[in-house]
């Protein structure tokens, strides 16, 4: 085990860690067009990407997430960049590593591959595994300390991603699903329960499990979700990264209603429910994280 991962495990055992917030919405404020490939900015506009990482580090984040959510060959293909997986992911990890230094750990971000596995879609598990391995290795080679697999809905895809990261040498893998409320409780888009979802990634070898994003969930809902996740976590540390409210379109721009004060006020409730890592997802900003830091034990 390398020294940085050893320190990460030791610190996590001693105190909760504060994650960072949204990357995409921050880059959009810096000029990224909605729907454009933000990963391309790791090479085209590295200074802007690093300004986001710096803002989160200054806000007090213990963990910085690379700008590589859509960094698989499948997603990059939609931007004409499927051949640039190594380049863009290594660059994304390097940019975060340079800002983090010894003050924070870098999570190499892997999101869904953007399609459906058979029998629901045409993607073959083997080719998806190859894509996840390629991305994870590039992130580790670029300087990521650990791998974050997030916003998953399909347990099979999540398992493939966790195993792929472990296969290429990741010593610490964080894996999260996105949930929504249904008439029978929290479910993924595929109808999977919290317990079923977590069992899949625990069996695959995830070191930290939890949830990020979510559809139309209030902060109260996220507290309840945290409780369910902790109960199903089999003793593993739990991460929660909620949205800053539900998105609304105002004058052509997407807005989120949860203020930094409201967001931060919920942080102690997430910790009391058993979360070990708390950060933010869509709509959260450095202000949200900085305000949360003031309510967070160190």
Coordinates of C-alpha atoms in Angstrom, one line a residue:
X1 CA 0.0 0.0 0.0
X2 CA 1.4 3.4 -1.0
X3 CA 1.9 6.0 1.7
X4 CA -0.8 8.3 0.5
X5 CA -3.4 5.6 0.5
X6 CA -2.2 4.5 4.0
X7 CA -2.6 8.1 5.2
X8 CA -6.1 8.3 3.6
X9 CA -7.2 5.2 5.4
X10 CA -5.8 6.4 8.7
X11 CA -7.3 9.8 8.4
X12 CA -10.7 8.4 7.4
X13 CA -10.6 6.2 10.5
X14 CA -10.0 9.3 12.7
X15 CA -12.3 11.9 11.3
X16 CA -14.9 12.6 8.5
X17 CA -13.5 14.0 5.2
X18 CA -14.9 16.9 3.2
X19 CA -15.3 16.4 -0.5
X20 CA -15.5 19.0 -3.1
X21 CA -18.5 20.2 -5.2
X22 CA -19.7 20.3 -8.7
X23 CA -17.2 20.6 -11.6
X24 CA -19.4 20.9 -14.6
X25 CA -21.5 23.8 -13.5
X26 CA -18.4 25.6 -12.4
X27 CA -16.8 25.2 -15.8
X28 CA -20.0 26.4 -17.5
X29 CA -19.6 29.6 -15.5
X30 CA -16.2 29.9 -17.0
X31 CA -17.4 29.5 -20.5
X32 CA -18.0 25.8 -21.2
X33 CA -21.1 25.4 -23.4
X34 CA -23.8 23.1 -22.0
X35 CA -23.4 19.6 -23.5
X36 CA -19.8 20.2 -24.6
X37 CA -17.1 17.8 -23.5
X38 CA -15.6 19.3 -20.4
X39 CA -12.8 16.8 -20.4
X40 CA -11.3 18.5 -23.5
X41 CA -10.7 21.5 -21.3
X42 CA -8.0 19.5 -19.4
X43 CA -5.9 20.1 -22.5
X44 CA -7.5 23.2 -24.1
X45 CA -8.1 25.3 -21.0
X46 CA -6.1 23.7 -18.1
X47 CA -5.9 27.1 -16.2
X48 CA -9.7 27.2 -16.0
X49 CA -9.9 23.6 -14.8
X50 CA -7.3 24.3 -12.2
X51 CA -9.0 27.4 -11.0
X52 CA -12.0 25.2 -10.0
X53 CA -9.7 22.8 -8.2
X54 CA -8.0 25.7 -6.4
X55 CA -11.3 27.2 -5.3
X56 CA -12.4 23.9 -3.7
X57 CA -9.0 23.5 -2.0
X58 CA -9.3 27.0 -0.7
X59 CA -12.8 26.2 0.5
X60 CA -11.3 23.3 2.7
X61 CA -11.9 20.2 0.6
X62 CA -9.9 17.1 1.7
X63 CA -10.7 15.5 -1.6
X64 CA -10.4 16.9 -5.1
X65 CA -12.2 15.2 -8.0
X66 CA -10.7 15.1 -11.4
X67 CA -12.5 16.7 -14.4
X68 CA -13.0 13.3 -16.1
X69 CA -16.6 12.3 -15.4
X70 CA -17.2 11.6 -19.1
X71 CA -13.7 10.2 -19.8
X72 CA -14.5 6.8 -21.2
X73 CA -14.0 6.1 -24.9
X74 CA -17.7 5.7 -25.2
X75 CA -18.6 9.2 -24.0
X76 CA -15.6 10.9 -25.6
X77 CA -16.7 9.4 -28.9
X78 CA -19.6 11.8 -28.9
X79 CA -17.1 14.6 -28.9
X80 CA -14.9 13.2 -31.5
X81 CA -12.2 12.3 -29.0
X82 CA -12.5 8.6 -28.4
X83 CA -8.8 8.2 -29.3
X84 CA -7.8 10.7 -26.6
X85 CA -8.7 8.7 -23.5
X86 CA -5.1 8.4 -22.2
X87 CA -4.3 12.1 -22.9
X88 CA -7.4 13.6 -21.4
X89 CA -7.6 11.5 -18.3
X90 CA -3.9 11.7 -17.5
X91 CA -4.1 15.5 -18.0
X92 CA -7.2 15.7 -15.7
X93 CA -5.4 13.8 -13.0
X94 CA -2.3 15.8 -13.3
X95 CA -4.1 19.1 -13.1
X96 CA -5.8 18.1 -9.8
X97 CA -2.6 16.6 -8.4
X98 CA -0.7 19.9 -9.0
X99 CA -3.3 21.8 -7.0
X100 CA -3.8 19.2 -4.3
X101 CA -0.1 18.8 -3.5
X102 CA 0.1 17.4 0.0
X103 CA -3.0 19.2 1.2
X104 CA -5.7 16.9 -0.3
X105 CA -6.2 13.6 -2.0
X106 CA -7.1 13.3 -5.7
X107 CA -10.1 11.1 -6.7
X108 CA -9.9 10.0 -10.4
X109 CA -13.5 10.5 -11.5
X110 CA -15.3 7.8 -13.6
X111 CA -18.9 8.3 -14.6
X112 CA -21.3 5.9 -16.5
X113 CA -20.2 4.9 -20.0
X114 CA -23.4 6.5 -21.4
X115 CA -25.2 3.5 -22.8
X116 CA -27.0 0.3 -21.7
X117 CA -25.5 -3.1 -21.3
X118 CA -27.1 -6.0 -22.9
X119 CA -29.9 -7.2 -22.7
X120 CA -31.3 -3.7 -22.2
X121 CA -28.8 -2.3 -24.8
X122 CA -26.2 -3.3 -27.2
X123 CA -23.0 -2.8 -25.2
X124 CA -21.1 -5.9 -24.3
X125 CA -19.7 -6.2 -20.8
X126 CA -16.2 -7.0 -22.0
X127 CA -15.9 -3.9 -24.1
X128 CA -17.2 -1.7 -21.3
X129 CA -14.7 -3.3 -18.9
X130 CA -11.9 -2.5 -21.4
X131 CA -13.0 1.1 -21.5
X132 CA -13.2 1.4 -17.7
X133 CA -9.8 -0.2 -17.3
X134 CA -8.3 2.2 -19.8
X135 CA -9.7 5.3 -18.1
X136 CA -8.8 4.1 -14.6
X137 CA -5.2 3.3 -15.5
X138 CA -4.8 6.7 -17.2
X139 CA -6.1 8.5 -14.1
X140 CA -3.7 6.6 -11.9
X141 CA -0.8 7.2 -14.2
X142 CA -1.7 10.9 -14.2
X143 CA -1.4 11.0 -10.4
X144 CA -4.8 10.2 -9.0
X145 CA -4.6 8.7 -5.5
X146 CA -7.9 6.8 -5.7
X147 CA -10.7 6.1 -8.1
X148 CA -14.2 7.5 -7.7
X149 CA -16.9 5.6 -9.7
X150 CA -20.1 7.7 -9.4
X151 CA -23.7 8.3 -10.6
X152 CA -24.3 4.7 -11.3
X153 CA -27.7 3.2 -11.8
X154 CA -27.0 -0.3 -13.2
X155 CA -25.4 -2.7 -10.6
X156 CA -23.7 -4.7 -13.4
X157 CA -22.0 -1.6 -14.8
X158 CA -21.0 -0.5 -11.3
X159 CA -19.5 -3.9 -10.6
X160 CA -17.6 -3.9 -13.9
X161 CA -16.2 -0.4 -13.1
X162 CA -15.0 -1.3 -9.6
X163 CA -13.4 -4.5 -10.8
X164 CA -11.7 -2.7 -13.7
X165 CA -10.2 -0.1 -11.3
X166 CA -8.9 -2.8 -9.0
X167 CA -7.5 -4.7 -12.0
X168 CA -5.3 -1.8 -13.0
X169 CA -3.9 -1.2 -9.5
X170 CA -6.3 1.1 -7.7
X171 CA -5.7 0.6 -4.0
X172 CA -8.7 2.6 -3.0
X173 CA -12.0 2.7 -4.9
X174 CA -15.1 4.8 -4.0
X175 CA -18.3 3.8 -5.7
X176 CA -21.7 5.6 -5.6
X177 CA -25.1 5.2 -7.0
X178 CA -27.8 7.8 -7.8
X179 CA -31.2 7.2 -6.2
X180 CA -34.7 8.6 -6.5
X181 CA -37.8 8.4 -4.4
X182 CA -40.5 5.9 -5.4
X183 CA -43.7 4.7 -3.9
X184 CA -41.7 1.9 -2.3
X185 CA -38.7 3.9 -1.1
X186 CA -35.3 4.8 -2.6
X187 CA -34.5 3.1 -5.9
X188 CA -32.0 3.5 -8.7
X189 CA -33.3 4.3 -12.2
X190 CA -33.2 0.5 -12.8
X191 CA -35.5 -0.1 -9.8
X192 CA -32.7 -1.4 -7.6
X193 CA -33.0 -1.0 -3.8
X194 CA -30.2 0.6 -1.7
X195 CA -29.3 -2.7 -0.1
X196 CA -29.1 -4.5 -3.5
X197 CA -27.1 -1.7 -5.1
X198 CA -24.5 -1.6 -2.2
X199 CA -24.2 -5.4 -2.1
X200 CA -23.1 -5.4 -5.7
X201 CA -20.2 -2.9 -5.3
X202 CA -19.2 -4.4 -1.9
X203 CA -18.9 -7.8 -3.6
X204 CA -16.8 -6.2 -6.4
X205 CA -14.4 -4.7 -3.8
X206 CA -15.4 -1.1 -3.3
X207 CA -13.6 0.5 -0.3
X208 CA -16.2 3.3 0.2
X209 CA -19.8 3.1 -0.8
X210 CA -22.6 5.7 -1.0
X211 CA -24.7 8.0 -3.2
X212 CA -24.3 11.1 -5.2
X213 CA -26.7 13.3 -7.2
X214 CA -30.3 12.1 -7.0
X215 CA -33.6 13.0 -8.6
X216 CA -35.8 15.6 -6.8
X217 CA -34.4 14.7 -3.3
X218 CA -34.6 17.2 -0.5
X219 CA -31.9 17.5 2.1
X220 CA -34.2 15.6 4.5
X221 CA -34.4 12.8 1.9
X222 CA -30.7 12.7 1.7
X223 CA -30.5 12.2 5.5
X224 CA -32.9 9.3 5.3
X225 CA -30.9 7.9 2.3
X226 CA -27.7 8.1 4.3
X227 CA -29.3 6.1 7.1
X228 CA -30.3 3.4 4.7
X229 CA -26.8 3.3 3.1
X230 CA -25.1 3.0 6.4
X231 CA -27.3 0.1 7.3
X232 CA -26.4 -1.7 4.1
X233 CA -22.7 -0.7 4.0
X234 CA -21.3 -3.8 5.8
X235 CA -19.1 -1.6 7.9
X236 CA -17.5 0.3 5.0
X237 CA -17.1 4.1 5.1
X238 CA -20.1 5.9 3.5
X239 CA -19.9 8.9 1.2
X240 CA -22.8 11.2 0.5
X241 CA -22.6 13.9 -2.2
X242 CA -26.1 15.5 -2.6
X243 CA -27.3 18.0 -5.2
X244 CA -27.9 21.6 -4.1
X245 CA -31.6 21.2 -4.7
X246 CA -33.4 20.3 -7.9
X247 CA -32.4 22.0 -11.1
X248 CA -34.7 24.7 -12.6
X249 CA -34.4 26.5 -15.9
X250 CA -34.5 30.3 -15.4
X251 CA -33.8 32.6 -18.4
X252 CA -32.2 29.8 -20.2
X253 CA -29.8 28.9 -17.3
X254 CA -30.0 26.0 -14.9
X255 CA -30.3 27.1 -11.3
X256 CA -30.2 25.2 -8.0
X257 CA -32.1 26.5 -5.0
X258 CA -30.3 25.2 -1.9
X259 CA -28.2 28.0 -0.5
X260 CA -24.8 27.4 1.0
X261 CA -26.2 28.0 4.4
X262 CA -29.0 25.4 4.0
X263 CA -26.5 23.0 2.5
X264 CA -24.0 23.4 5.3
X265 CA -26.7 23.1 8.0
X266 CA -27.5 19.6 6.7
X267 CA -23.8 18.4 7.0
X268 CA -23.9 17.6 10.7
X269 CA -27.1 15.6 10.1
X270 CA -25.4 13.6 7.3
X271 CA -22.5 12.9 9.7
X272 CA -24.8 12.0 12.6
X273 CA -26.5 9.5 10.2
X274 CA -23.2 7.8 9.7
X275 CA -21.5 9.4 6.7
X276 CA -17.7 9.4 6.7
X277 CA -17.3 11.6 3.6
X278 CA -19.6 14.5 2.6
X279 CA -19.3 16.7 -0.4
X280 CA -21.6 18.1 -3.1
X281 CA -22.8 17.2 -6.5
X282 CA -24.8 19.2 -9.1
X283 CA -25.2 22.9 -8.3
X284 CA -22.9 22.9 -5.3
X285 CA -20.1 25.5 -5.4
X286 CA -17.0 26.4 -3.5
X287 CA -19.2 28.6 -1.3
X288 CA -21.3 25.6 -0.4
X289 CA -18.2 23.7 0.5
X290 CA -16.6 26.5 2.4
X291 CA -19.7 27.1 4.5
X292 CA -19.9 23.3 5.2
X293 CA -16.3 23.3 6.3
X294 CA -17.2 25.7 9.1
X295 CA -19.7 23.1 10.4
X296 CA -17.3 20.2 9.8
X297 CA -15.0 18.6 12.4
X298 CA -11.3 18.6 11.6

